[in-house]
């Protein structure tokens, strides 16, 4: 068994809380993460919504928007957005079951990375549960393209990421990172990589009602060959590391995957297209446990993963 592959389902040992400003909405929000029983999955609960269903399941079919961040929506029209950094930390930590209570539409941005979420998780610790963990094993290659950008996934015995980017901005340029994102590698190489934007994009985002809470405290701002943050970068290739972080979070919408994912110039939209193409392709995947057993989909689950024939 690879160190990145865990046999049993996992939740938190105890509840943990954080709060901060939304990156796009600009409001102050509070997030509480609470342990959950076996089979719960990852569930957001909008505590500020009381007149309709306020539970939003983390699954590929719930994605409603992928512009600038990943947004989920339930059948009652209740949304939660900018979830990818938290999901990346949950993916690296191997957390399967969790209730995430949020009192607003968007998660707090904190410092623009996944590191604060990872520290919260590591502070309270993990609890192993008495049920096998269910992996999505990739059985054959699947690829999606949009212009020069592409995302593909091929069979592998563990999750591997190979991410490359190519920006005209001299401060970014061409960068590539390859990583097996277990919790140690994630902590050391990806978790603290921050989200970023080009200066000319910031005004457009704000004109569109986005990035109201964005600042040099929670994002890297690039102007041509300049980094506007006084402290500079945390890594010389922080930009591509953050893209790999986003990819890890976006992939976790479908749960833990056994496969090698390669992307170039990808973003939330293409990441999601890859997930939907994988799960929508007959014979491209199956559920397995680390005991080598093939697990049958649960009939009563609402997730697309269990409604598509594998």
mmCIF file of C-alpha atoms in Angstrom, residues 5-224:
data_model
loop_
_atom_site.group_PDB
_atom_site.id
_atom_site.type_symbol
_atom_site.label_atom_id
_atom_site.label_comp_id
_atom_site.label_asym_id
_atom_site.label_seq_id
_atom_site.Cartn_x
_atom_site.Cartn_y
_atom_site.Cartn_z
ATOM 1 C CA UNK A 5 -3.504 5.548 0.276
ATOM 2 C CA UNK A 6 -5.464 5.062 3.514
ATOM 3 C CA UNK A 7 -7.555 1.974 4.267
ATOM 4 C CA UNK A 8 -10.239 3.407 6.546
ATOM 5 C CA UNK A 9 -12.536 6.424 6.453
ATOM 6 C CA UNK A 10 -11.484 9.436 8.513
ATOM 7 C CA UNK A 11 -13.037 12.427 10.252
ATOM 8 C CA UNK A 12 -11.789 15.051 12.709
ATOM 9 C CA UNK A 13 -11.137 14.251 16.371
ATOM 10 C CA UNK A 14 -13.082 17.324 17.446
ATOM 11 C CA UNK A 15 -14.593 20.535 16.110
ATOM 12 C CA UNK A 16 -12.491 23.479 14.986
ATOM 13 C CA UNK A 17 -13.392 27.026 13.925
ATOM 14 C CA UNK A 18 -11.959 29.875 11.867
ATOM 15 C CA UNK A 19 -13.254 33.200 10.573
ATOM 16 C CA UNK A 20 -12.241 35.916 8.162
ATOM 17 C CA UNK A 21 -13.087 38.020 5.113
ATOM 18 C CA UNK A 22 -14.489 36.518 1.898
ATOM 19 C CA UNK A 23 -12.148 36.954 -1.064
ATOM 20 C CA UNK A 24 -14.914 37.878 -3.514
ATOM 21 C CA UNK A 25 -17.903 38.899 -1.381
ATOM 22 C CA UNK A 26 -15.921 40.959 1.105
ATOM 23 C CA UNK A 27 -18.118 39.910 4.033
ATOM 24 C CA UNK A 28 -16.942 38.420 7.319
ATOM 25 C CA UNK A 29 -17.747 34.692 7.581
ATOM 26 C CA UNK A 30 -17.244 31.988 10.173
ATOM 27 C CA UNK A 31 -16.509 28.347 9.368
ATOM 28 C CA UNK A 32 -16.944 25.533 11.895
ATOM 29 C CA UNK A 33 -15.769 22.027 10.966
ATOM 30 C CA UNK A 34 -17.322 19.189 12.949
ATOM 31 C CA UNK A 35 -16.712 15.416 13.032
ATOM 32 C CA UNK A 36 -19.268 13.304 11.152
ATOM 33 C CA UNK A 37 -20.224 9.597 11.152
ATOM 34 C CA UNK A 38 -19.123 7.026 8.608
ATOM 35 C CA UNK A 39 -20.762 7.500 5.213
ATOM 36 C CA UNK A 40 -21.700 11.165 5.765
ATOM 37 C CA UNK A 41 -19.279 12.482 3.185
ATOM 38 C CA UNK A 42 -18.367 16.158 3.055
ATOM 39 C CA UNK A 43 -21.353 18.423 3.699
ATOM 40 C CA UNK A 44 -21.601 22.209 3.915
ATOM 41 C CA UNK A 45 -24.391 23.662 6.066
ATOM 42 C CA UNK A 46 -25.344 27.318 5.566
ATOM 43 C CA UNK A 47 -26.331 28.286 9.119
ATOM 44 C CA UNK A 48 -27.556 31.703 7.923
ATOM 45 C CA UNK A 49 -30.245 30.010 5.786
ATOM 46 C CA UNK A 50 -33.291 28.809 7.758
ATOM 47 C CA UNK A 51 -36.225 28.982 5.322
ATOM 48 C CA UNK A 52 -35.172 26.098 3.007
ATOM 49 C CA UNK A 53 -32.739 23.242 2.671
ATOM 50 C CA UNK A 54 -29.375 24.603 3.779
ATOM 51 C CA UNK A 55 -27.246 21.459 3.262
ATOM 52 C CA UNK A 56 -24.943 21.298 0.236
ATOM 53 C CA UNK A 57 -23.237 18.012 -0.576
ATOM 54 C CA UNK A 58 -19.693 18.108 -1.898
ATOM 55 C CA UNK A 59 -20.005 16.223 -5.197
ATOM 56 C CA UNK A 60 -19.338 16.967 -8.885
ATOM 57 C CA UNK A 61 -23.008 17.432 -9.774
ATOM 58 C CA UNK A 62 -23.370 20.244 -7.227
ATOM 59 C CA UNK A 63 -20.938 22.544 -9.059
ATOM 60 C CA UNK A 64 -22.829 25.586 -10.360
ATOM 61 C CA UNK A 65 -20.028 28.014 -11.230
ATOM 62 C CA UNK A 66 -16.310 27.724 -11.971
ATOM 63 C CA UNK A 67 -15.454 31.340 -12.793
ATOM 64 C CA UNK A 68 -12.607 32.549 -10.557
ATOM 65 C CA UNK A 69 -13.480 29.953 -7.899
ATOM 66 C CA UNK A 70 -15.503 26.762 -7.448
ATOM 67 C CA UNK A 71 -19.117 27.204 -6.327
ATOM 68 C CA UNK A 72 -21.587 24.532 -5.200
ATOM 69 C CA UNK A 73 -25.376 24.832 -5.154
ATOM 70 C CA UNK A 74 -28.152 22.578 -3.848
ATOM 71 C CA UNK A 75 -31.618 22.038 -5.330
ATOM 72 C CA UNK A 76 -33.004 24.849 -3.153
ATOM 73 C CA UNK A 77 -30.627 27.366 -4.735
ATOM 74 C CA UNK A 78 -28.379 27.673 -1.678
ATOM 75 C CA UNK A 79 -24.724 28.225 -2.618
ATOM 76 C CA UNK A 80 -21.269 28.008 -1.081
ATOM 77 C CA UNK A 81 -18.208 29.261 -2.950
ATOM 78 C CA UNK A 82 -14.410 29.456 -2.903
ATOM 79 C CA UNK A 83 -14.246 25.954 -1.460
ATOM 80 C CA UNK A 84 -11.151 24.697 -3.303
ATOM 81 C CA UNK A 85 -8.494 25.652 -0.739
ATOM 82 C CA UNK A 86 -10.309 23.900 2.095
ATOM 83 C CA UNK A 87 -11.005 20.853 -0.080
ATOM 84 C CA UNK A 88 -7.302 20.640 -0.941
ATOM 85 C CA UNK A 89 -6.437 20.495 2.759
ATOM 86 C CA UNK A 90 -9.125 17.840 3.338
ATOM 87 C CA UNK A 91 -7.835 15.821 0.373
ATOM 88 C CA UNK A 92 -4.235 15.874 1.569
ATOM 89 C CA UNK A 93 -5.322 14.994 5.117
ATOM 90 C CA UNK A 94 -7.522 12.142 3.888
ATOM 91 C CA UNK A 95 -10.750 13.368 5.517
ATOM 92 C CA UNK A 96 -13.881 11.625 4.221
ATOM 93 C CA UNK A 97 -16.655 12.655 6.621
ATOM 94 C CA UNK A 98 -17.138 16.221 7.817
ATOM 95 C CA UNK A 99 -19.863 18.761 8.532
ATOM 96 C CA UNK A 100 -18.774 22.279 7.582
ATOM 97 C CA UNK A 101 -21.027 24.990 9.011
ATOM 98 C CA UNK A 102 -20.769 28.385 7.327
ATOM 99 C CA UNK A 103 -22.685 31.573 8.134
ATOM 100 C CA UNK A 104 -22.321 33.119 4.685
ATOM 101 C CA UNK A 105 -22.072 32.308 0.994
ATOM 102 C CA UNK A 106 -18.280 32.134 0.772
ATOM 103 C CA UNK A 107 -15.512 30.595 2.853
ATOM 104 C CA UNK A 108 -13.093 32.973 4.574
ATOM 105 C CA UNK A 109 -10.047 33.672 2.402
ATOM 106 C CA UNK A 110 -7.646 33.779 5.367
ATOM 107 C CA UNK A 111 -4.187 34.278 3.765
ATOM 108 C CA UNK A 112 -5.235 33.071 0.295
ATOM 109 C CA UNK A 113 -3.722 29.616 0.715
ATOM 110 C CA UNK A 114 -4.711 26.273 2.244
ATOM 111 C CA UNK A 115 -2.179 26.436 5.073
ATOM 112 C CA UNK A 116 -4.520 27.927 7.731
ATOM 113 C CA UNK A 117 -7.066 25.146 7.043
ATOM 114 C CA UNK A 118 -4.362 22.479 7.265
ATOM 115 C CA UNK A 119 -3.149 23.881 10.584
ATOM 116 C CA UNK A 120 -6.688 23.758 11.982
ATOM 117 C CA UNK A 121 -6.975 20.103 10.933
ATOM 118 C CA UNK A 122 -3.600 19.164 12.380
ATOM 119 C CA UNK A 123 -4.330 20.985 15.634
ATOM 120 C CA UNK A 124 -7.363 18.804 16.452
ATOM 121 C CA UNK A 125 -6.103 15.650 14.727
ATOM 122 C CA UNK A 126 -7.826 12.863 12.820
ATOM 123 C CA UNK A 127 -10.048 9.986 13.882
ATOM 124 C CA UNK A 128 -9.971 6.694 11.954
ATOM 125 C CA UNK A 129 -13.409 5.154 11.462
ATOM 126 C CA UNK A 130 -14.567 1.548 11.175
ATOM 127 C CA UNK A 131 -15.379 1.480 7.472
ATOM 128 C CA UNK A 132 -13.256 1.037 4.350
ATOM 129 C CA UNK A 133 -12.278 4.142 2.448
ATOM 130 C CA UNK A 134 -13.678 4.209 -1.081
ATOM 131 C CA UNK A 135 -11.318 5.262 -3.874
ATOM 132 C CA UNK A 136 -12.034 6.064 -7.497
ATOM 133 C CA UNK A 137 -9.588 3.930 -9.469
ATOM 134 C CA UNK A 138 -8.894 5.249 -12.971
ATOM 135 C CA UNK A 139 -8.985 2.405 -15.489
ATOM 136 C CA UNK A 140 -8.244 4.178 -18.761
ATOM 137 C CA UNK A 141 -7.088 7.621 -19.937
ATOM 138 C CA UNK A 142 -9.542 10.512 -20.187
ATOM 139 C CA UNK A 143 -8.661 13.956 -21.567
ATOM 140 C CA UNK A 144 -10.367 17.320 -22.086
ATOM 141 C CA UNK A 145 -9.031 20.319 -24.026
ATOM 142 C CA UNK A 146 -9.859 23.976 -24.543
ATOM 143 C CA UNK A 147 -7.507 25.769 -26.941
ATOM 144 C CA UNK A 148 -3.951 25.290 -25.701
ATOM 145 C CA UNK A 149 -5.185 24.198 -22.270
ATOM 146 C CA UNK A 150 -5.702 20.551 -21.414
ATOM 147 C CA UNK A 151 -6.340 18.233 -18.497
ATOM 148 C CA UNK A 152 -5.924 14.473 -18.623
ATOM 149 C CA UNK A 153 -6.019 11.590 -16.193
ATOM 150 C CA UNK A 154 -4.423 8.181 -16.650
ATOM 151 C CA UNK A 155 -4.260 5.041 -14.477
ATOM 152 C CA UNK A 156 -1.846 5.004 -11.510
ATOM 153 C CA UNK A 157 -1.656 3.269 -8.121
ATOM 154 C CA UNK A 158 -1.810 6.584 -6.244
ATOM 155 C CA UNK A 159 -2.766 10.195 -6.905
ATOM 156 C CA UNK A 160 -0.043 12.047 -8.828
ATOM 157 C CA UNK A 161 -0.234 15.624 -10.113
ATOM 158 C CA UNK A 162 1.754 17.213 -12.946
ATOM 159 C CA UNK A 163 0.781 20.858 -13.460
ATOM 160 C CA UNK A 164 2.233 23.431 -15.852
ATOM 161 C CA UNK A 165 1.345 27.049 -16.623
ATOM 162 C CA UNK A 166 2.437 29.604 -19.209
ATOM 163 C CA UNK A 167 1.697 33.301 -18.602
ATOM 164 C CA UNK A 168 2.829 36.309 -20.621
ATOM 165 C CA UNK A 169 3.560 38.159 -17.378
ATOM 166 C CA UNK A 170 7.307 38.093 -16.834
ATOM 167 C CA UNK A 171 6.847 37.641 -13.090
ATOM 168 C CA UNK A 172 5.053 34.336 -13.746
ATOM 169 C CA UNK A 173 6.172 32.937 -17.113
ATOM 170 C CA UNK A 174 6.417 29.177 -17.591
ATOM 171 C CA UNK A 175 6.358 26.986 -14.493
ATOM 172 C CA UNK A 176 5.798 23.303 -13.757
ATOM 173 C CA UNK A 177 5.403 21.195 -10.637
ATOM 174 C CA UNK A 178 5.040 17.459 -10.099
ATOM 175 C CA UNK A 179 3.914 16.075 -6.770
ATOM 176 C CA UNK A 180 2.406 13.080 -5.018
ATOM 177 C CA UNK A 181 0.201 15.138 -2.680
ATOM 178 C CA UNK A 182 0.299 13.171 0.560
ATOM 179 C CA UNK A 183 -0.026 15.300 3.668
ATOM 180 C CA UNK A 184 3.725 15.785 4.160
ATOM 181 C CA UNK A 185 4.389 16.881 0.576
ATOM 182 C CA UNK A 186 1.260 19.049 0.654
ATOM 183 C CA UNK A 187 2.371 20.742 3.873
ATOM 184 C CA UNK A 188 5.900 21.367 2.619
ATOM 185 C CA UNK A 189 5.277 22.242 -1.025
ATOM 186 C CA UNK A 190 1.679 23.346 -1.732
ATOM 187 C CA UNK A 191 -0.303 24.369 1.346
ATOM 188 C CA UNK A 192 1.157 27.868 1.768
ATOM 189 C CA UNK A 193 1.051 28.801 -1.940
ATOM 190 C CA UNK A 194 -1.354 31.742 -2.303
ATOM 191 C CA UNK A 195 -3.933 32.616 -4.912
ATOM 192 C CA UNK A 196 -2.861 35.284 -7.393
ATOM 193 C CA UNK A 197 -4.172 37.855 -9.855
ATOM 194 C CA UNK A 198 -2.754 40.260 -12.417
ATOM 195 C CA UNK A 199 -3.212 43.941 -11.581
ATOM 196 C CA UNK A 200 -5.193 44.613 -14.759
ATOM 197 C CA UNK A 201 -7.594 41.809 -13.779
ATOM 198 C CA UNK A 202 -8.307 43.183 -10.310
ATOM 199 C CA UNK A 203 -10.274 46.221 -11.551
ATOM 200 C CA UNK A 204 -12.292 44.007 -13.907
ATOM 201 C CA UNK A 205 -13.054 41.551 -11.106
ATOM 202 C CA UNK A 206 -14.178 44.333 -8.797
ATOM 203 C CA UNK A 207 -16.316 45.886 -11.546
ATOM 204 C CA UNK A 208 -18.001 42.493 -11.869
ATOM 205 C CA UNK A 209 -18.750 42.457 -8.145
ATOM 206 C CA UNK A 210 -15.908 40.088 -7.309
ATOM 207 C CA UNK A 211 -12.691 40.357 -5.290
ATOM 208 C CA UNK A 212 -14.304 42.835 -2.863
ATOM 209 C CA UNK A 213 -12.243 41.324 -0.063
ATOM 210 C CA UNK A 214 -9.098 40.766 -2.098
ATOM 211 C CA UNK A 215 -5.935 42.446 -0.836
ATOM 212 C CA UNK A 216 -2.197 41.959 -0.532
ATOM 213 C CA UNK A 217 -3.027 40.122 2.704
ATOM 214 C CA UNK A 218 -4.771 37.245 0.906
ATOM 215 C CA UNK A 219 -3.474 37.235 -2.684
ATOM 216 C CA UNK A 220 -0.366 37.772 -4.769
ATOM 217 C CA UNK A 221 -0.785 40.713 -7.158
ATOM 218 C CA UNK A 222 1.365 40.756 -10.290
ATOM 219 C CA UNK A 223 2.028 43.762 -12.533
ATOM 220 C CA UNK A 224 4.075 42.637 -15.526
#
